[in-house]
Structure formats: C-alpha cells, structure tokens
C-alpha cells in the first residue's frame, strides 16, 4: 500500500459510515467516468456519447431502441439523447430512423462501424471486468447489485422529497 493510500485509509477510518459510503460511491463514479472518457476517446466521442452507444448495444434486438428508453436507462432527459444521437449519426456511429408503428418515435441503432469497434474492445472490457469484479462470485455480485439498485431507488425518492422541501 502506498503512502498516499495509507493516508487516505487513515482519513476514511475517522469518518462515520454514511459519509464514508458517500465518498466511496463518489470515488467509484469518478473512476467509471474516467474509463468512459478513455473508451469514448478511442472512438472519438465523449463519455456521455459512449454511454449512449453502449446502452443501444445492450438494448437493441435488431429493430433499434427508442430514444426515451435510452434516456430512462441513463437517467437523462430525452432531449439530451436526441441532440447527442444527431451528433453520433453525423459521425456515422449510429442510425436514427422513425418507428414503423409511430413515426414520432425515433429508434436508434448502431452502425456496422460501431459494432466492429465495440467487438474490438471485447478483450479489454473482459480484462476490465475481471480486474474490478474478480473478488465477487456471481451470486455475490448479483446480491450487491440488487442492494445498490434498492439504494438508488431510495435516493431517487429522497431527492424528490428534498426538492419539495426546498421548493416550498
């Protein structure tokens, strides 16, 4: 353990558990944001644009993904996904097409160029996952992820309550 790590550990030990948890989550988010920026840079896109492409890759079942589905998954406004998807379309990284059922709904799908790029990153992604999650069994990771999802839902409710308190 480096001196920097030791100093950080000593400082953390003096915090109460809720503050420590909050700092750890914030730190995790910073690391994930850095990784998104790096992977996005390899494709010439921003971190948020990278996340849009990954969401589409994960959700698309060969008929495209509606913008509102992507925005809900990423917890962003649909107008943000609309704007960014237009930029990604200009870079020929995704296709935007009207839904056959409702022309008002725009469906997003990856181009072959993007699919090939993502396939080329498969080994790096696998190594990343192994490094981060090797201490967890599949069951432990599923349980931990479930608890994080529950916490996320509670935080969302708490934010709404806090917003109402400050807006009145």
PDB file of C-alpha atoms in Angstrom:
ATOM      1  CA  UNK A   1       0.000   0.000   0.000  1.00  0.00           C
ATOM      2  CA  UNK A   2       1.452   3.386  -0.973  1.00  0.00           C
ATOM      3  CA  UNK A   3       1.835   6.274   1.474  1.00  0.00           C
ATOM      4  CA  UNK A   4      -0.974   8.057  -0.344  1.00  0.00           C
ATOM      5  CA  UNK A   5      -3.252   5.028   0.093  1.00  0.00           C
ATOM      6  CA  UNK A   6      -2.318   4.764   3.779  1.00  0.00           C
ATOM      7  CA  UNK A   7      -3.101   8.440   4.382  1.00  0.00           C
ATOM      8  CA  UNK A   8      -6.429   8.072   2.599  1.00  0.00           C
ATOM      9  CA  UNK A   9      -7.253   4.971   4.649  1.00  0.00           C
ATOM     10  CA  UNK A  10      -6.480   6.748   7.951  1.00  0.00           C
ATOM     11  CA  UNK A  11      -8.676   9.701   6.968  1.00  0.00           C
ATOM     12  CA  UNK A  12     -11.513   7.390   5.932  1.00  0.00           C
ATOM     13  CA  UNK A  13     -11.396   5.457   9.206  1.00  0.00           C
ATOM     14  CA  UNK A  14     -12.273   8.646  11.083  1.00  0.00           C
ATOM     15  CA  UNK A  15     -15.462   9.253   9.093  1.00  0.00           C
ATOM     16  CA  UNK A  16     -18.838   7.892  10.056  1.00  0.00           C
ATOM     17  CA  UNK A  17     -20.077   5.046   7.864  1.00  0.00           C
ATOM     18  CA  UNK A  18     -22.638   7.092   5.891  1.00  0.00           C
ATOM     19  CA  UNK A  19     -20.076   9.751   4.971  1.00  0.00           C
ATOM     20  CA  UNK A  20     -17.563   7.053   4.086  1.00  0.00           C
ATOM     21  CA  UNK A  21     -20.119   5.259   1.911  1.00  0.00           C
ATOM     22  CA  UNK A  22     -20.950   8.524   0.134  1.00  0.00           C
ATOM     23  CA  UNK A  23     -17.276   9.231  -0.527  1.00  0.00           C
ATOM     24  CA  UNK A  24     -16.670   5.706  -1.825  1.00  0.00           C
ATOM     25  CA  UNK A  25     -19.633   5.931  -4.225  1.00  0.00           C
ATOM     26  CA  UNK A  26     -18.415   9.329  -5.412  1.00  0.00           C
ATOM     27  CA  UNK A  27     -14.937   7.911  -5.957  1.00  0.00           C
ATOM     28  CA  UNK A  28     -16.336   4.920  -7.866  1.00  0.00           C
ATOM     29  CA  UNK A  29     -18.310   7.300 -10.078  1.00  0.00           C
ATOM     30  CA  UNK A  30     -15.142   9.304 -10.799  1.00  0.00           C
ATOM     31  CA  UNK A  31     -13.252   6.176 -11.824  1.00  0.00           C
ATOM     32  CA  UNK A  32     -16.113   4.982 -14.037  1.00  0.00           C
ATOM     33  CA  UNK A  33     -16.356   8.417 -15.645  1.00  0.00           C
ATOM     34  CA  UNK A  34     -12.625   8.309 -16.421  1.00  0.00           C
ATOM     35  CA  UNK A  35     -12.981   4.872 -18.038  1.00  0.00           C
ATOM     36  CA  UNK A  36     -15.970   6.085 -20.111  1.00  0.00           C
ATOM     37  CA  UNK A  37     -13.905   9.064 -21.266  1.00  0.00           C
ATOM     38  CA  UNK A  38     -10.989   6.820 -22.257  1.00  0.00           C
ATOM     39  CA  UNK A  39     -13.135   4.299 -24.130  1.00  0.00           C
ATOM     40  CA  UNK A  40     -15.091   7.100 -25.773  1.00  0.00           C
ATOM     41  CA  UNK A  41     -11.895   8.858 -26.823  1.00  0.00           C
ATOM     42  CA  UNK A  42     -10.820   5.726 -28.701  1.00  0.00           C
ATOM     43  CA  UNK A  43     -13.933   6.158 -30.855  1.00  0.00           C
ATOM     44  CA  UNK A  44     -13.737   9.957 -30.987  1.00  0.00           C
ATOM     45  CA  UNK A  45     -16.761  10.564 -28.745  1.00  0.00           C
ATOM     46  CA  UNK A  46     -17.412  11.959 -25.276  1.00  0.00           C
ATOM     47  CA  UNK A  47     -18.099   9.849 -22.194  1.00  0.00           C
ATOM     48  CA  UNK A  48     -21.875  10.513 -22.323  1.00  0.00           C
ATOM     49  CA  UNK A  49     -21.940   9.692 -26.046  1.00  0.00           C
ATOM     50  CA  UNK A  50     -20.085   6.468 -25.260  1.00  0.00           C
ATOM     51  CA  UNK A  51     -22.763   5.588 -22.708  1.00  0.00           C
ATOM     52  CA  UNK A  52     -25.486   6.163 -25.315  1.00  0.00           C
ATOM     53  CA  UNK A  53     -23.722   3.802 -27.722  1.00  0.00           C
ATOM     54  CA  UNK A  54     -23.287   1.155 -25.020  1.00  0.00           C
ATOM     55  CA  UNK A  55     -26.945   1.457 -23.993  1.00  0.00           C
ATOM     56  CA  UNK A  56     -28.011   0.921 -27.600  1.00  0.00           C
ATOM     57  CA  UNK A  57     -25.603  -2.005 -27.940  1.00  0.00           C
ATOM     58  CA  UNK A  58     -27.064  -3.642 -24.830  1.00  0.00           C
ATOM     59  CA  UNK A  59     -30.733  -2.973 -25.620  1.00  0.00           C
ATOM     60  CA  UNK A  60     -31.033  -3.324 -29.396  1.00  0.00           C
ATOM     61  CA  UNK A  61     -32.725  -6.506 -30.597  1.00  0.00           C
ATOM     62  CA  UNK A  62     -32.281  -5.696 -34.316  1.00  0.00           C
ATOM     63  CA  UNK A  63     -35.111  -3.161 -34.537  1.00  0.00           C
ATOM     64  CA  UNK A  64     -33.489  -0.166 -32.835  1.00  0.00           C
ATOM     65  CA  UNK A  65     -34.102   1.375 -29.431  1.00  0.00           C
ATOM     66  CA  UNK A  66     -36.475   4.301 -28.823  1.00  0.00           C
ATOM     67  CA  UNK A  67     -34.805   7.468 -27.558  1.00  0.00           C
ATOM     68  CA  UNK A  68     -36.974   7.525 -24.431  1.00  0.00           C
ATOM     69  CA  UNK A  69     -35.798   4.016 -23.461  1.00  0.00           C
ATOM     70  CA  UNK A  70     -32.150   5.096 -23.733  1.00  0.00           C
ATOM     71  CA  UNK A  71     -32.820   8.278 -21.745  1.00  0.00           C
ATOM     72  CA  UNK A  72     -34.554   6.332 -18.951  1.00  0.00           C
ATOM     73  CA  UNK A  73     -31.708   3.833 -18.715  1.00  0.00           C
ATOM     74  CA  UNK A  74     -29.121   6.622 -18.492  1.00  0.00           C
ATOM     75  CA  UNK A  75     -31.272   8.883 -16.271  1.00  0.00           C
ATOM     76  CA  UNK A  76     -31.017  11.831 -18.655  1.00  0.00           C
ATOM     77  CA  UNK A  77     -33.565  13.985 -20.442  1.00  0.00           C
ATOM     78  CA  UNK A  78     -34.736  12.618 -23.821  1.00  0.00           C
ATOM     79  CA  UNK A  79     -33.730  15.917 -25.469  1.00  0.00           C
ATOM     80  CA  UNK A  80     -30.116  15.222 -24.445  1.00  0.00           C
ATOM     81  CA  UNK A  81     -30.207  11.803 -26.135  1.00  0.00           C
ATOM     82  CA  UNK A  82     -31.850  13.374 -29.201  1.00  0.00           C
ATOM     83  CA  UNK A  83     -29.131  16.025 -29.512  1.00  0.00           C
ATOM     84  CA  UNK A  84     -26.273  13.605 -28.904  1.00  0.00           C
ATOM     85  CA  UNK A  85     -27.714  10.962 -31.232  1.00  0.00           C
ATOM     86  CA  UNK A  86     -27.793  13.512 -34.055  1.00  0.00           C
ATOM     87  CA  UNK A  87     -24.094  14.196 -33.482  1.00  0.00           C
ATOM     88  CA  UNK A  88     -23.347  10.469 -33.375  1.00  0.00           C
ATOM     89  CA  UNK A  89     -25.297   9.994 -36.593  1.00  0.00           C
ATOM     90  CA  UNK A  90     -23.173  12.692 -38.264  1.00  0.00           C
ATOM     91  CA  UNK A  91     -20.088  10.699 -37.219  1.00  0.00           C
ATOM     92  CA  UNK A  92     -21.700   7.607 -38.785  1.00  0.00           C
ATOM     93  CA  UNK A  93     -21.710   5.781 -35.447  1.00  0.00           C
ATOM     94  CA  UNK A  94     -25.451   5.208 -35.254  1.00  0.00           C
ATOM     95  CA  UNK A  95     -28.611   5.282 -37.335  1.00  0.00           C
ATOM     96  CA  UNK A  96     -31.726   7.247 -36.434  1.00  0.00           C
ATOM     97  CA  UNK A  97     -34.942   6.010 -38.001  1.00  0.00           C
ATOM     98  CA  UNK A  98     -38.656   6.529 -37.374  1.00  0.00           C
ATOM     99  CA  UNK A  99     -40.537   3.690 -35.736  1.00  0.00           C
ATOM    100  CA  UNK A 100     -42.745   1.782 -38.190  1.00  0.00           C
ATOM    101  CA  UNK A 101     -45.540   1.802 -35.596  1.00  0.00           C
ATOM    102  CA  UNK A 102     -45.320   5.535 -34.772  1.00  0.00           C
ATOM    103  CA  UNK A 103     -43.286   7.937 -36.917  1.00  0.00           C
ATOM    104  CA  UNK A 104     -42.993  10.348 -33.957  1.00  0.00           C
ATOM    105  CA  UNK A 105     -40.787   7.797 -32.169  1.00  0.00           C
ATOM    106  CA  UNK A 106     -37.141   7.764 -33.257  1.00  0.00           C
ATOM    107  CA  UNK A 107     -35.308   4.451 -32.935  1.00  0.00           C
ATOM    108  CA  UNK A 108     -31.538   4.281 -32.582  1.00  0.00           C
ATOM    109  CA  UNK A 109     -29.275   1.501 -33.830  1.00  0.00           C
ATOM    110  CA  UNK A 110     -25.523   1.087 -34.180  1.00  0.00           C
ATOM    111  CA  UNK A 111     -23.722   1.190 -37.498  1.00  0.00           C
ATOM    112  CA  UNK A 112     -21.510  -1.699 -38.580  1.00  0.00           C
ATOM    113  CA  UNK A 113     -18.504   0.568 -37.942  1.00  0.00           C
ATOM    114  CA  UNK A 114     -19.524   0.969 -34.290  1.00  0.00           C
ATOM    115  CA  UNK A 115     -20.322  -2.715 -33.827  1.00  0.00           C
ATOM    116  CA  UNK A 116     -16.866  -3.630 -35.166  1.00  0.00           C
ATOM    117  CA  UNK A 117     -15.200  -1.128 -32.850  1.00  0.00           C
ATOM    118  CA  UNK A 118     -17.068  -2.486 -29.818  1.00  0.00           C
ATOM    119  CA  UNK A 119     -16.199  -6.058 -30.806  1.00  0.00           C
ATOM    120  CA  UNK A 120     -12.551  -4.989 -30.986  1.00  0.00           C
ATOM    121  CA  UNK A 121     -12.734  -3.794 -27.386  1.00  0.00           C
ATOM    122  CA  UNK A 122     -14.164  -7.072 -26.089  1.00  0.00           C
ATOM    123  CA  UNK A 123     -10.848  -8.328 -24.667  1.00  0.00           C
ATOM    124  CA  UNK A 124     -10.132  -5.007 -22.941  1.00  0.00           C
ATOM    125  CA  UNK A 125     -13.638  -4.974 -21.486  1.00  0.00           C
ATOM    126  CA  UNK A 126     -13.253  -8.561 -20.285  1.00  0.00           C
ATOM    127  CA  UNK A 127      -9.941  -7.709 -18.579  1.00  0.00           C
ATOM    128  CA  UNK A 128     -11.504  -4.613 -17.004  1.00  0.00           C
ATOM    129  CA  UNK A 129     -14.408  -6.640 -15.594  1.00  0.00           C
ATOM    130  CA  UNK A 130     -12.028  -9.294 -14.265  1.00  0.00           C
ATOM    131  CA  UNK A 131      -9.859  -6.697 -12.528  1.00  0.00           C
ATOM    132  CA  UNK A 132     -12.830  -4.951 -10.928  1.00  0.00           C
ATOM    133  CA  UNK A 133     -15.070  -7.882 -10.056  1.00  0.00           C
ATOM    134  CA  UNK A 134     -12.757 -10.876  -9.549  1.00  0.00           C
ATOM    135  CA  UNK A 135     -13.355 -10.863  -5.772  1.00  0.00           C
ATOM    136  CA  UNK A 136     -17.108 -11.383  -6.245  1.00  0.00           C
ATOM    137  CA  UNK A 137     -18.852 -14.647  -7.027  1.00  0.00           C
ATOM    138  CA  UNK A 138     -21.718 -14.309  -9.493  1.00  0.00           C
ATOM    139  CA  UNK A 139     -24.200 -14.644  -6.612  1.00  0.00           C
ATOM    140  CA  UNK A 140     -22.410 -12.012  -4.501  1.00  0.00           C
ATOM    141  CA  UNK A 141     -22.281  -9.589  -7.405  1.00  0.00           C
ATOM    142  CA  UNK A 142     -25.985 -10.099  -8.154  1.00  0.00           C
ATOM    143  CA  UNK A 143     -26.859  -9.548  -4.486  1.00  0.00           C
ATOM    144  CA  UNK A 144     -24.650  -6.454  -4.228  1.00  0.00           C
ATOM    145  CA  UNK A 145     -26.075  -5.032  -7.450  1.00  0.00           C
ATOM    146  CA  UNK A 146     -29.603  -5.609  -6.161  1.00  0.00           C
ATOM    147  CA  UNK A 147     -28.808  -3.713  -2.966  1.00  0.00           C
ATOM    148  CA  UNK A 148     -27.303  -0.860  -4.976  1.00  0.00           C
ATOM    149  CA  UNK A 149     -30.443  -0.732  -7.136  1.00  0.00           C
ATOM    150  CA  UNK A 150     -32.592  -0.580  -4.000  1.00  0.00           C
ATOM    151  CA  UNK A 151     -30.404   2.204  -2.623  1.00  0.00           C
ATOM    152  CA  UNK A 152     -30.639   4.040  -5.939  1.00  0.00           C
ATOM    153  CA  UNK A 153     -34.448   3.905  -5.796  1.00  0.00           C
ATOM    154  CA  UNK A 154     -34.437   5.198  -2.220  1.00  0.00           C
ATOM    155  CA  UNK A 155     -32.055   8.004  -3.148  1.00  0.00           C
ATOM    156  CA  UNK A 156     -34.326   8.967  -6.035  1.00  0.00           C
ATOM    157  CA  UNK A 157     -37.271   9.223  -3.614  1.00  0.00           C
ATOM    158  CA  UNK A 158     -35.169  11.144  -1.097  1.00  0.00           C
ATOM    159  CA  UNK A 159     -34.157  13.612  -3.827  1.00  0.00           C
ATOM    160  CA  UNK A 160     -37.807  14.211  -4.696  1.00  0.00           C
ATOM    161  CA  UNK A 161     -38.636  14.812  -1.034  1.00  0.00           C
ATOM    162  CA  UNK A 162     -35.670  17.160  -0.638  1.00  0.00           C
ATOM    163  CA  UNK A 163     -36.678  19.039  -3.795  1.00  0.00           C
ATOM    164  CA  UNK A 164     -40.206  19.511  -2.439  1.00  0.00           C
ATOM    165  CA  UNK A 165     -38.804  20.747   0.886  1.00  0.00           C
ATOM    166  CA  UNK A 166     -36.624  23.355  -0.802  1.00  0.00           C
ATOM    167  CA  UNK A 167     -39.193  24.457  -3.377  1.00  0.00           C
ATOM    168  CA  UNK A 168     -41.898  25.292  -0.832  1.00  0.00           C
TER     169      UNK A 168
END
